[in-house]
Amino acid sequence: MSSEPCDGCGRRVRIAGGIGDFWSFAEGSTGGIDLELADGSRHFLCFDCLERLPDDREVTAADVRRLG
């Protein structure tokens, strides 16, 4: 199993698939998503933080910083 920290809250989030799951036969889903935002920045966010982003305008890196 591999994991990556959420850019919003810092929590380690499981990333499904890859060579780590091949050897351990771990099953489960990924706990987040990698996004490219309107300002061109890229961020990995857990699903909880993703739901906290504004939905009435384009999301930017400043919005991700406010999640922490």
Short mmCIF file of C-alpha atoms in Angstrom, two decimals:
data_model
loop_
_atom_site.label_atom_id
_atom_site.label_comp_id
_atom_site.label_asym_id
_atom_site.label_seq_id
_atom_site.Cartn_x
_atom_site.Cartn_y
_atom_site.Cartn_z
CA MET A 1 0.00 0.00 0.00
CA SER A 2 1.20 3.46 -0.76
CA SER A 3 -0.05 6.73 0.63
CA GLU A 4 0.36 10.42 0.06
CA PRO A 5 -0.35 13.39 2.34
CA CYS A 6 -3.41 15.49 1.56
CA ASP A 7 -2.37 19.02 0.58
CA GLY A 8 -5.37 20.38 2.48
CA CYS A 9 -5.31 18.69 5.90
CA GLY A 10 -1.98 16.83 5.83
CA ARG A 11 -3.56 13.44 6.63
CA ARG A 12 -1.93 10.41 4.94
CA VAL A 13 -4.32 9.10 2.30
CA ARG A 14 -4.27 5.60 0.80
CA ILE A 15 -3.55 5.33 -2.92
CA ALA A 16 -4.89 2.10 -4.38
CA GLY A 17 -3.08 0.09 -7.01
CA GLY A 18 0.55 0.10 -7.96
CA ILE A 19 3.33 -2.31 -7.17
CA GLY A 20 2.79 -2.06 -3.39
CA ASP A 21 -0.69 -3.57 -3.66
CA PHE A 22 0.54 -6.21 -6.11
CA TRP A 23 2.84 -7.79 -3.52
CA SER A 24 0.54 -7.39 -0.53
CA PHE A 25 -2.72 -8.22 -2.35
CA ALA A 26 -4.30 -5.29 -0.51
CA GLU A 27 -7.74 -4.30 -1.66
CA GLY A 28 -9.54 -1.02 -1.23
CA SER A 29 -10.14 2.28 -2.88
CA THR A 30 -8.10 5.43 -3.16
CA GLY A 31 -8.92 8.04 -0.51
CA GLY A 32 -8.25 11.14 -2.60
CA ILE A 33 -7.66 12.66 -6.00
CA ASP A 34 -4.96 14.68 -7.78
CA LEU A 35 -6.37 17.94 -9.16
CA GLU A 36 -5.13 20.65 -11.50
CA LEU A 37 -6.77 23.89 -10.39
CA ALA A 38 -7.79 27.02 -12.33
CA ASP A 39 -4.49 28.77 -11.52
CA GLY A 40 -2.46 25.86 -12.94
CA SER A 41 -1.38 24.49 -9.55
CA ARG A 42 -1.65 20.75 -8.82
CA HIS A 43 -2.77 19.34 -5.48
CA PHE A 44 -3.60 15.95 -3.99
CA LEU A 45 -6.69 16.21 -1.77
CA CYS A 46 -8.56 13.68 0.34
CA PHE A 47 -12.27 13.41 -0.40
CA ASP A 48 -13.18 15.23 2.84
CA CYS A 49 -11.12 18.28 1.84
CA LEU A 50 -12.40 18.08 -1.74
CA GLU A 51 -15.95 18.53 -0.44
CA ARG A 52 -14.89 21.60 1.56
CA LEU A 53 -13.71 23.50 -1.55
CA PRO A 54 -15.94 26.29 -2.87
CA ASP A 55 -18.34 25.20 -5.60
CA ASP A 56 -19.53 28.64 -6.69
CA ARG A 57 -16.29 29.71 -8.44
CA GLU A 58 -12.97 28.48 -9.84
CA VAL A 59 -10.80 26.88 -7.13
CA THR A 60 -7.20 28.10 -6.67
CA ALA A 61 -4.19 27.23 -4.52
CA ALA A 62 -5.30 29.88 -2.01
CA ASP A 63 -8.48 27.86 -1.39
CA VAL A 64 -6.39 24.74 -0.70
CA ARG A 65 -4.22 26.68 1.78
CA ARG A 66 -7.38 27.78 3.64
CA LEU A 67 -8.34 24.13 4.23
CA GLY A 68 -5.46 23.62 6.68
#
